[in-house]
Amino acid sequence: MPIDVAGGTLSSTGISSTGQFKKNLSVNAGLIGYWDCAITSSWTNGSSTLYDLSGSGSNATAYGSVTTATFGSALGWNFNADGKYFSGTFVVGASTNATIEAWVWPAASELTAGDRGTLIMCNNSSGSGIYHSWNKSKAALSNYWYGHPSEGYWETAGAMTRSAWNYTCAVWNYREQTIHQYIGTTHGQGSTTVGTTNNTGMNFLIARESSDRQFSGGIALIRYWNRALQSQEVYNNYYAEKGRFGL
């Protein structure tokens, strides 16, 4: 029988056989963007539209004939050619706090030269542009937020693994004036995020900003919050979904 939890419902399928919650109960609080290749209400393979599951309406258009493929044991959008990406507009954005989370499979080699591959970014350099990127040479999570000094790039969580699924998360916490970065359960942090600019109404891109910033490999899902998730919430999200990715 479903029970009500903080305005949402938790069914029996959300509880394990040992009585533990399978999902982070606050995962939807402040969620303003959620795109998932394995949920048909977000994506139908070969479609031209990627639908936002958060309820904010930040849908995106596919370019370059984006399709899915199986990477390891999980499905992901297959960015196997330069020019494959999604583009949309943040109907609701973030200003002081933000969290970006993505499950990604970096390819064994890069499609293009350049310093970084885009996971998701907002391309406004006047104060609201936010970057969640893959550093190609260092194999690292790389984050930047214009107008939120120190802006970045921040690369504090160590190396990611090519040809494998990686959980990536970046949390800009305005109150702490800190950015937290996670690769799986590995955590790093730096001193930043004192800005207040907002990226509502700004264009966002998934997998490609330009040819030299084309991401090579697979992306399974991306989530974007306009609040700073706490460390336990980040870990809860990772543990709740790692089985989907064979971890």
Short mmCIF file of N, CA, C and O in Angstrom, two decimals, residues 65-184:
data_model
loop_
_atom_site.label_atom_id
_atom_site.label_comp_id
_atom_site.label_asym_id
_atom_site.label_seq_id
_atom_site.Cartn_x
_atom_site.Cartn_y
_atom_site.Cartn_z
N SER A 65 21.09 12.90 -35.73
CA SER A 65 20.51 11.55 -35.68
C SER A 65 21.00 10.77 -34.45
O SER A 65 21.64 9.72 -34.55
N VAL A 66 20.67 11.30 -33.28
CA VAL A 66 21.05 10.65 -32.03
C VAL A 66 20.22 9.38 -31.83
O VAL A 66 19.00 9.40 -31.98
N THR A 67 20.89 8.29 -31.50
CA THR A 67 20.23 7.03 -31.15
C THR A 67 20.88 6.47 -29.90
O THR A 67 21.91 6.98 -29.43
N THR A 68 20.31 5.41 -29.35
CA THR A 68 20.88 4.76 -28.18
C THR A 68 21.64 3.51 -28.59
O THR A 68 21.44 2.96 -29.66
N ALA A 69 22.51 3.08 -27.70
CA ALA A 69 23.26 1.83 -27.87
C ALA A 69 23.53 1.28 -26.48
O ALA A 69 23.42 1.99 -25.48
N THR A 70 23.89 0.01 -26.41
CA THR A 70 24.24 -0.60 -25.14
C THR A 70 25.74 -0.46 -24.90
O THR A 70 26.56 -0.87 -25.71
N PHE A 71 26.06 0.13 -23.76
CA PHE A 71 27.45 0.27 -23.32
C PHE A 71 27.61 -0.58 -22.07
O PHE A 71 26.96 -0.30 -21.05
N GLY A 72 28.45 -1.60 -22.14
CA GLY A 72 28.52 -2.51 -21.01
C GLY A 72 27.19 -3.20 -20.84
O GLY A 72 26.74 -3.92 -21.73
N SER A 73 26.51 -2.94 -19.73
CA SER A 73 25.21 -3.56 -19.47
C SER A 73 24.06 -2.57 -19.47
O SER A 73 22.94 -2.92 -19.10
N ALA A 74 24.31 -1.33 -19.89
CA ALA A 74 23.28 -0.30 -19.80
C ALA A 74 23.15 0.48 -21.10
O ALA A 74 24.09 0.61 -21.88
N LEU A 75 21.95 1.02 -21.27
CA LEU A 75 21.64 1.82 -22.45
C LEU A 75 22.13 3.25 -22.26
O LEU A 75 22.05 3.81 -21.17
N GLY A 76 22.62 3.84 -23.35
CA GLY A 76 23.03 5.24 -23.32
C GLY A 76 22.85 5.87 -24.68
O GLY A 76 22.82 5.17 -25.71
N TRP A 77 22.71 7.20 -24.72
CA TRP A 77 22.75 7.88 -26.01
C TRP A 77 24.15 7.70 -26.58
O TRP A 77 25.14 7.89 -25.88
N ASN A 78 24.21 7.36 -27.86
CA ASN A 78 25.48 7.02 -28.47
C ASN A 78 26.03 8.21 -29.26
O ASN A 78 25.61 8.47 -30.39
N PHE A 79 26.97 8.91 -28.66
CA PHE A 79 27.60 10.05 -29.31
C PHE A 79 28.88 9.57 -29.98
O PHE A 79 29.99 9.76 -29.47
N ASN A 80 28.69 8.92 -31.12
CA ASN A 80 29.80 8.26 -31.82
C ASN A 80 30.20 8.99 -33.10
O ASN A 80 30.91 8.43 -33.93
N ALA A 81 29.77 10.23 -33.24
CA ALA A 81 30.16 11.04 -34.40
C ALA A 81 30.07 12.51 -34.02
O ALA A 81 29.20 12.92 -33.23
N ASP A 82 30.95 13.31 -34.56
CA ASP A 82 30.90 14.75 -34.33
C ASP A 82 29.60 15.30 -34.91
O ASP A 82 29.20 14.95 -36.02
N GLY A 83 28.92 16.13 -34.15
CA GLY A 83 27.65 16.72 -34.60
C GLY A 83 26.43 16.09 -33.97
O GLY A 83 25.31 16.52 -34.25
N LYS A 84 26.61 15.09 -33.09
CA LYS A 84 25.48 14.50 -32.38
C LYS A 84 25.35 15.17 -31.01
O LYS A 84 26.29 15.16 -30.21
N TYR A 85 24.17 15.75 -30.75
CA TYR A 85 23.97 16.45 -29.48
C TYR A 85 22.49 16.81 -29.33
O TYR A 85 21.68 16.62 -30.25
N PHE A 86 22.14 17.36 -28.16
CA PHE A 86 20.81 17.91 -27.88
C PHE A 86 20.94 19.39 -27.55
O PHE A 86 21.92 19.82 -26.94
N SER A 87 19.92 20.16 -27.92
CA SER A 87 19.89 21.58 -27.61
C SER A 87 18.49 21.97 -27.14
O SER A 87 17.50 21.59 -27.75
N GLY A 88 18.42 22.72 -26.04
CA GLY A 88 17.14 23.17 -25.52
C GLY A 88 17.30 24.46 -24.74
O GLY A 88 18.34 25.12 -24.79
N THR A 89 16.26 24.83 -23.98
CA THR A 89 16.26 26.05 -23.18
C THR A 89 15.83 25.73 -21.76
O THR A 89 14.86 25.01 -21.55
N PHE A 90 16.57 26.25 -20.79
CA PHE A 90 16.19 26.08 -19.39
C PHE A 90 14.94 26.94 -19.11
O PHE A 90 15.03 28.15 -18.99
N VAL A 91 13.78 26.29 -19.01
CA VAL A 91 12.57 27.02 -18.64
C VAL A 91 12.67 27.51 -17.21
O VAL A 91 12.23 28.60 -16.86
N VAL A 92 13.27 26.68 -16.35
CA VAL A 92 13.60 27.07 -14.98
C VAL A 92 15.10 26.84 -14.81
O VAL A 92 15.61 25.78 -15.17
N GLY A 93 15.81 27.83 -14.27
CA GLY A 93 17.25 27.70 -14.11
C GLY A 93 17.67 27.76 -12.66
O GLY A 93 16.86 27.63 -11.75
N ALA A 94 18.97 27.92 -12.46
CA ALA A 94 19.55 28.00 -11.11
C ALA A 94 20.29 29.31 -10.97
O ALA A 94 20.76 29.89 -11.94
N SER A 95 20.38 29.79 -9.72
CA SER A 95 21.07 31.05 -9.48
C SER A 95 22.18 30.90 -8.45
O SER A 95 23.36 30.92 -8.80
N THR A 96 21.83 30.74 -7.18
CA THR A 96 22.87 30.67 -6.14
C THR A 96 23.40 29.26 -5.94
O THR A 96 24.60 29.05 -5.81
N ASN A 97 22.51 28.27 -5.90
CA ASN A 97 22.88 26.87 -5.70
C ASN A 97 22.55 26.06 -6.94
O ASN A 97 21.59 26.37 -7.67
N ALA A 98 23.31 25.00 -7.19
CA ALA A 98 23.01 24.12 -8.31
C ALA A 98 23.65 22.75 -8.06
O ALA A 98 24.68 22.65 -7.38
N THR A 99 23.01 21.72 -8.60
CA THR A 99 23.58 20.38 -8.60
C THR A 99 23.35 19.77 -9.99
O THR A 99 22.25 19.85 -10.52
N ILE A 100 24.38 19.19 -10.57
CA ILE A 100 24.28 18.49 -11.84
C ILE A 100 24.81 17.07 -11.65
O ILE A 100 25.88 16.87 -11.07
N GLU A 101 24.05 16.11 -12.15
CA GLU A 101 24.41 14.71 -12.02
C GLU A 101 24.29 14.04 -13.38
O GLU A 101 23.34 14.30 -14.12
N ALA A 102 25.25 13.19 -13.74
CA ALA A 102 25.20 12.49 -15.03
C ALA A 102 25.91 11.15 -14.91
O ALA A 102 26.96 11.04 -14.28
N TRP A 103 25.31 10.13 -15.55
CA TRP A 103 25.96 8.83 -15.72
C TRP A 103 26.54 8.80 -17.13
O TRP A 103 25.79 8.95 -18.11
N VAL A 104 27.85 8.60 -17.24
CA VAL A 104 28.51 8.72 -18.54
C VAL A 104 29.48 7.57 -18.78
O VAL A 104 30.07 7.01 -17.84
N TRP A 105 29.66 7.23 -20.07
CA TRP A 105 30.60 6.19 -20.53
C TRP A 105 31.56 6.86 -21.50
O TRP A 105 31.27 6.96 -22.69
N PRO A 106 32.71 7.36 -21.05
CA PRO A 106 33.67 7.97 -21.98
C PRO A 106 34.27 6.91 -22.90
O PRO A 106 34.67 5.83 -22.45
N ALA A 107 34.32 7.21 -24.18
CA ALA A 107 34.86 6.26 -25.15
C ALA A 107 36.36 6.06 -24.95
O ALA A 107 37.04 6.87 -24.33
N ALA A 108 36.87 4.97 -25.53
CA ALA A 108 38.28 4.65 -25.41
C ALA A 108 39.15 5.70 -26.10
O ALA A 108 40.30 5.94 -25.70
N SER A 109 38.62 6.35 -27.13
CA SER A 109 39.35 7.39 -27.85
C SER A 109 38.40 8.52 -28.20
O SER A 109 37.17 8.34 -28.20
N GLU A 110 38.96 9.68 -28.52
CA GLU A 110 38.17 10.87 -28.78
C GLU A 110 37.85 11.02 -30.27
O GLU A 110 38.66 10.70 -31.13
N LEU A 111 36.65 11.54 -30.55
CA LEU A 111 36.25 11.84 -31.92
C LEU A 111 36.95 13.08 -32.48
O LEU A 111 37.24 13.17 -33.67
N THR A 112 37.18 14.05 -31.60
CA THR A 112 37.74 15.32 -32.03
C THR A 112 38.84 15.77 -31.08
O THR A 112 38.91 15.32 -29.93
N ALA A 113 39.69 16.66 -31.56
CA ALA A 113 40.68 17.30 -30.69
C ALA A 113 39.96 18.33 -29.83
O ALA A 113 38.79 18.63 -30.02
N GLY A 114 40.69 18.91 -28.87
CA GLY A 114 40.09 19.92 -28.00
C GLY A 114 40.29 19.55 -26.55
O GLY A 114 40.67 18.42 -26.22
N ASP A 115 40.02 20.50 -25.67
CA ASP A 115 40.33 20.29 -24.26
C ASP A 115 39.27 19.48 -23.51
O ASP A 115 39.59 18.69 -22.63
N ARG A 116 37.98 19.67 -23.86
CA ARG A 116 36.92 19.07 -23.08
C ARG A 116 35.79 18.55 -23.95
O ARG A 116 35.60 19.01 -25.08
N GLY A 117 35.05 17.59 -23.41
CA GLY A 117 33.82 17.12 -24.02
C GLY A 117 32.65 17.57 -23.16
O GLY A 117 32.68 17.43 -21.93
N THR A 118 31.64 18.12 -23.78
CA THR A 118 30.48 18.64 -23.04
C THR A 118 29.59 17.50 -22.57
O THR A 118 29.22 16.63 -23.36
N LEU A 119 29.22 17.50 -21.31
CA LEU A 119 28.17 16.62 -20.81
C LEU A 119 26.86 17.40 -20.83
O LEU A 119 25.93 17.05 -21.52
N ILE A 120 26.78 18.49 -20.07
CA ILE A 120 25.70 19.46 -20.22
C ILE A 120 26.28 20.83 -19.88
O ILE A 120 27.11 20.96 -18.98
N MET A 121 25.84 21.84 -20.59
CA MET A 121 26.31 23.19 -20.33
C MET A 121 25.28 24.21 -20.79
O MET A 121 24.42 23.92 -21.62
N CYS A 122 25.35 25.38 -20.18
CA CYS A 122 24.55 26.53 -20.57
C CYS A 122 25.53 27.55 -21.12
O CYS A 122 26.48 27.94 -20.43
N ASN A 123 25.35 27.96 -22.38
CA ASN A 123 26.40 28.71 -23.07
C ASN A 123 26.21 30.22 -23.00
O ASN A 123 26.18 30.90 -24.01
N ASN A 124 26.10 30.74 -21.80
CA ASN A 124 26.01 32.19 -21.61
C ASN A 124 27.19 32.63 -20.76
O ASN A 124 27.25 32.34 -19.58
N SER A 125 28.14 33.35 -21.36
CA SER A 125 29.35 33.74 -20.64
C SER A 125 29.20 35.04 -19.87
O SER A 125 30.15 35.50 -19.25
N SER A 126 28.02 35.62 -19.87
CA SER A 126 27.83 36.92 -19.20
C SER A 126 27.54 36.78 -17.72
O SER A 126 27.36 37.77 -17.03
N GLY A 127 27.48 35.54 -17.21
CA GLY A 127 27.28 35.39 -15.77
C GLY A 127 26.48 34.18 -15.38
O GLY A 127 26.42 33.83 -14.21
N SER A 128 25.84 33.50 -16.32
CA SER A 128 24.98 32.38 -15.95
C SER A 128 25.35 31.07 -16.61
O SER A 128 24.72 30.06 -16.40
N GLY A 129 26.39 31.07 -17.45
CA GLY A 129 26.80 29.84 -18.12
C GLY A 129 27.38 28.84 -17.14
O GLY A 129 28.26 29.18 -16.34
N ILE A 130 26.90 27.60 -17.18
CA ILE A 130 27.34 26.56 -16.26
C ILE A 130 27.79 25.36 -17.08
O ILE A 130 27.18 25.00 -18.08
N TYR A 131 28.90 24.75 -16.67
CA TYR A 131 29.52 23.66 -17.43
C TYR A 131 29.70 22.42 -16.56
O TYR A 131 30.25 22.49 -15.46
N HIS A 132 29.25 21.28 -17.09
CA HIS A 132 29.53 19.97 -16.51
C HIS A 132 30.21 19.19 -17.64
O HIS A 132 29.55 18.79 -18.60
N SER A 133 31.52 19.03 -17.55
CA SER A 133 32.32 18.60 -18.70
C SER A 133 33.26 17.45 -18.35
O SER A 133 33.50 17.13 -17.18
N TRP A 134 33.81 16.87 -19.42
CA TRP A 134 34.80 15.80 -19.35
C TRP A 134 36.11 16.36 -19.87
O TRP A 134 36.19 16.83 -21.01
N ASN A 135 37.16 16.36 -19.03
CA ASN A 135 38.47 16.79 -19.47
C ASN A 135 39.10 15.64 -20.25
O ASN A 135 39.40 14.58 -19.69
N LYS A 136 39.31 15.84 -21.55
CA LYS A 136 39.74 14.75 -22.42
C LYS A 136 41.12 14.21 -22.06
O LYS A 136 41.34 12.99 -22.06
N SER A 137 42.08 15.09 -21.80
CA SER A 137 43.45 14.64 -21.55
C SER A 137 43.63 14.08 -20.15
O SER A 137 44.41 13.14 -19.94
N LYS A 138 42.90 14.61 -19.18
CA LYS A 138 43.06 14.17 -17.79
C LYS A 138 42.04 13.10 -17.39
O LYS A 138 42.14 12.53 -16.31
N ALA A 139 41.04 12.86 -18.25
CA ALA A 139 39.96 11.91 -17.93
C ALA A 139 39.31 12.28 -16.59
O ALA A 139 39.15 11.46 -15.69
N ALA A 140 38.93 13.56 -16.47
CA ALA A 140 38.43 14.08 -15.20
C ALA A 140 37.13 14.84 -15.40
O ALA A 140 36.86 15.40 -16.46
N LEU A 141 36.31 14.87 -14.34
CA LEU A 141 35.13 15.74 -14.30
C LEU A 141 35.61 17.17 -14.18
O LEU A 141 36.48 17.49 -13.36
N SER A 142 35.04 18.06 -15.00
CA SER A 142 35.49 19.44 -15.07
C SER A 142 34.28 20.37 -15.02
O SER A 142 33.40 20.27 -15.87
N ASN A 143 34.24 21.28 -14.04
CA ASN A 143 33.08 22.16 -13.84
C ASN A 143 33.46 23.63 -13.82
O ASN A 143 34.55 24.00 -13.36
N TYR A 144 32.53 24.45 -14.31
CA TYR A 144 32.75 25.90 -14.41
C TYR A 144 31.38 26.58 -14.32
O TYR A 144 30.41 26.08 -14.88
N TRP A 145 31.32 27.73 -13.61
CA TRP A 145 30.08 28.51 -13.59
C TRP A 145 30.46 29.98 -13.67
O TRP A 145 31.00 30.54 -12.73
N TYR A 146 30.15 30.60 -14.82
CA TYR A 146 30.43 32.03 -14.99
C TYR A 146 29.69 32.85 -13.93
O TYR A 146 28.54 32.57 -13.60
N GLY A 147 30.35 33.87 -13.42
CA GLY A 147 29.72 34.77 -12.46
C GLY A 147 29.64 34.21 -11.06
O GLY A 147 28.99 34.80 -10.19
N HIS A 148 30.29 33.05 -10.82
CA HIS A 148 30.28 32.42 -9.49
C HIS A 148 31.73 32.14 -9.10
O HIS A 148 32.16 30.99 -9.05
N PRO A 149 32.50 33.21 -8.83
CA PRO A 149 33.93 33.03 -8.56
C PRO A 149 34.18 32.31 -7.22
O PRO A 149 33.37 32.42 -6.30
N SER A 150 35.29 31.57 -7.16
CA SER A 150 36.17 31.29 -8.30
C SER A 150 35.44 30.38 -9.28
O SER A 150 34.93 29.33 -8.90
N GLU A 151 35.42 30.77 -10.54
CA GLU A 151 34.52 30.14 -11.51
C GLU A 151 34.94 28.72 -11.89
O GLU A 151 34.11 27.87 -12.15
N GLY A 152 36.22 28.44 -11.96
CA GLY A 152 36.71 27.13 -12.38
C GLY A 152 37.79 27.31 -13.44
O GLY A 152 38.28 28.42 -13.65
N TYR A 153 38.15 26.26 -14.13
CA TYR A 153 37.54 24.94 -14.04
C TYR A 153 37.96 24.22 -12.76
O TYR A 153 39.12 24.26 -12.38
N TRP A 154 36.99 23.51 -12.17
CA TRP A 154 37.22 22.70 -10.98
C TRP A 154 37.35 21.24 -11.38
O TRP A 154 36.50 20.70 -12.09
N GLU A 155 38.42 20.61 -10.91
CA GLU A 155 38.69 19.19 -11.20
C GLU A 155 39.30 18.57 -9.96
O GLU A 155 40.51 18.33 -9.89
N THR A 156 38.47 18.29 -8.95
CA THR A 156 38.97 17.91 -7.63
C THR A 156 38.71 16.46 -7.25
O THR A 156 39.18 16.02 -6.20
N ALA A 157 37.97 15.71 -8.08
CA ALA A 157 37.52 14.37 -7.66
C ALA A 157 38.35 13.23 -8.25
O ALA A 157 38.00 12.07 -8.08
N GLY A 158 39.44 13.55 -8.94
CA GLY A 158 40.29 12.49 -9.48
C GLY A 158 39.84 12.02 -10.85
O GLY A 158 38.95 12.61 -11.48
N ALA A 159 40.45 10.95 -11.32
CA ALA A 159 40.25 10.47 -12.69
C ALA A 159 39.00 9.61 -12.82
O ALA A 159 38.62 8.89 -11.90
N MET A 160 38.37 9.70 -14.00
CA MET A 160 37.30 8.82 -14.39
C MET A 160 37.89 7.67 -15.20
O MET A 160 39.09 7.67 -15.50
N THR A 161 37.06 6.69 -15.56
CA THR A 161 37.53 5.51 -16.28
C THR A 161 36.91 5.46 -17.66
O THR A 161 35.69 5.55 -17.81
N ARG A 162 37.76 5.33 -18.69
CA ARG A 162 37.25 5.18 -20.05
C ARG A 162 36.66 3.78 -20.24
O ARG A 162 37.05 2.83 -19.57
N SER A 163 35.71 3.70 -21.18
CA SER A 163 35.05 2.43 -21.51
C SER A 163 34.43 1.79 -20.28
O SER A 163 34.50 0.57 -20.08
N ALA A 164 33.82 2.60 -19.44
CA ALA A 164 33.14 2.14 -18.24
C ALA A 164 32.13 3.21 -17.82
O ALA A 164 32.27 4.38 -18.17
N TRP A 165 31.12 2.78 -17.07
CA TRP A 165 30.15 3.75 -16.56
C TRP A 165 30.71 4.48 -15.36
O TRP A 165 31.28 3.87 -14.45
N ASN A 166 30.56 5.80 -15.36
CA ASN A 166 31.01 6.68 -14.28
C ASN A 166 29.85 7.53 -13.79
O ASN A 166 29.15 8.15 -14.60
N TYR A 167 29.66 7.56 -12.49
CA TYR A 167 28.70 8.50 -11.89
C TYR A 167 29.41 9.80 -11.62
O TYR A 167 30.45 9.84 -10.96
N THR A 168 28.89 10.91 -12.15
CA THR A 168 29.49 12.23 -11.94
C THR A 168 28.46 13.16 -11.31
O THR A 168 27.30 13.15 -11.68
N CYS A 169 28.91 13.97 -10.38
CA CYS A 169 28.01 14.93 -9.74
C CYS A 169 28.81 16.16 -9.29
O CYS A 169 29.92 16.02 -8.76
N ALA A 170 28.25 17.34 -9.53
CA ALA A 170 28.84 18.59 -9.06
C ALA A 170 27.79 19.37 -8.28
O ALA A 170 26.65 19.50 -8.74
N VAL A 171 28.18 19.87 -7.12
CA VAL A 171 27.27 20.61 -6.23
C VAL A 171 27.89 21.96 -5.91
O VAL A 171 28.97 22.03 -5.31
N TRP A 172 27.21 23.04 -6.34
CA TRP A 172 27.62 24.39 -5.96
C TRP A 172 26.79 24.81 -4.75
O TRP A 172 25.57 24.96 -4.85
N ASN A 173 27.44 25.00 -3.60
CA ASN A 173 26.74 25.33 -2.36
C ASN A 173 27.05 26.78 -1.99
O ASN A 173 28.16 27.11 -1.57
N TYR A 174 26.06 27.65 -2.16
CA TYR A 174 26.24 29.09 -1.95
C TYR A 174 26.53 29.40 -0.48
O TYR A 174 27.39 30.22 -0.16
N ARG A 175 25.80 28.75 0.44
CA ARG A 175 25.98 29.03 1.86
C ARG A 175 27.39 28.66 2.32
O ARG A 175 28.04 29.40 3.06
N GLU A 176 27.88 27.51 1.82
CA GLU A 176 29.23 27.06 2.20
C GLU A 176 30.31 27.75 1.38
O GLU A 176 31.49 27.67 1.73
N GLN A 177 29.93 28.40 0.26
CA GLN A 177 30.88 28.95 -0.70
C GLN A 177 31.86 27.86 -1.15
O GLN A 177 33.08 28.06 -1.20
N THR A 178 31.29 26.71 -1.51
CA THR A 178 32.08 25.53 -1.85
C THR A 178 31.47 24.82 -3.04
O THR A 178 30.25 24.76 -3.19
N ILE A 179 32.32 24.26 -3.91
CA ILE A 179 31.88 23.31 -4.91
C ILE A 179 32.33 21.92 -4.47
O ILE A 179 33.48 21.74 -4.06
N HIS A 180 31.41 20.97 -4.55
CA HIS A 180 31.71 19.57 -4.26
C HIS A 180 31.62 18.79 -5.57
O HIS A 180 30.67 18.96 -6.33
N GLN A 181 32.59 17.93 -5.82
CA GLN A 181 32.58 17.09 -7.01
C GLN A 181 32.69 15.62 -6.59
O GLN A 181 33.44 15.28 -5.66
N TYR A 182 31.95 14.78 -7.31
CA TYR A 182 31.92 13.36 -6.99
C TYR A 182 32.12 12.53 -8.26
O TYR A 182 31.50 12.80 -9.29
N ILE A 183 32.99 11.53 -8.17
CA ILE A 183 33.10 10.46 -9.16
C ILE A 183 32.78 9.19 -8.39
O ILE A 183 33.60 8.71 -7.60
N GLY A 184 31.58 8.64 -8.59
CA GLY A 184 31.14 7.56 -7.72
C GLY A 184 31.09 8.07 -6.29
O GLY A 184 30.48 9.10 -6.01
#
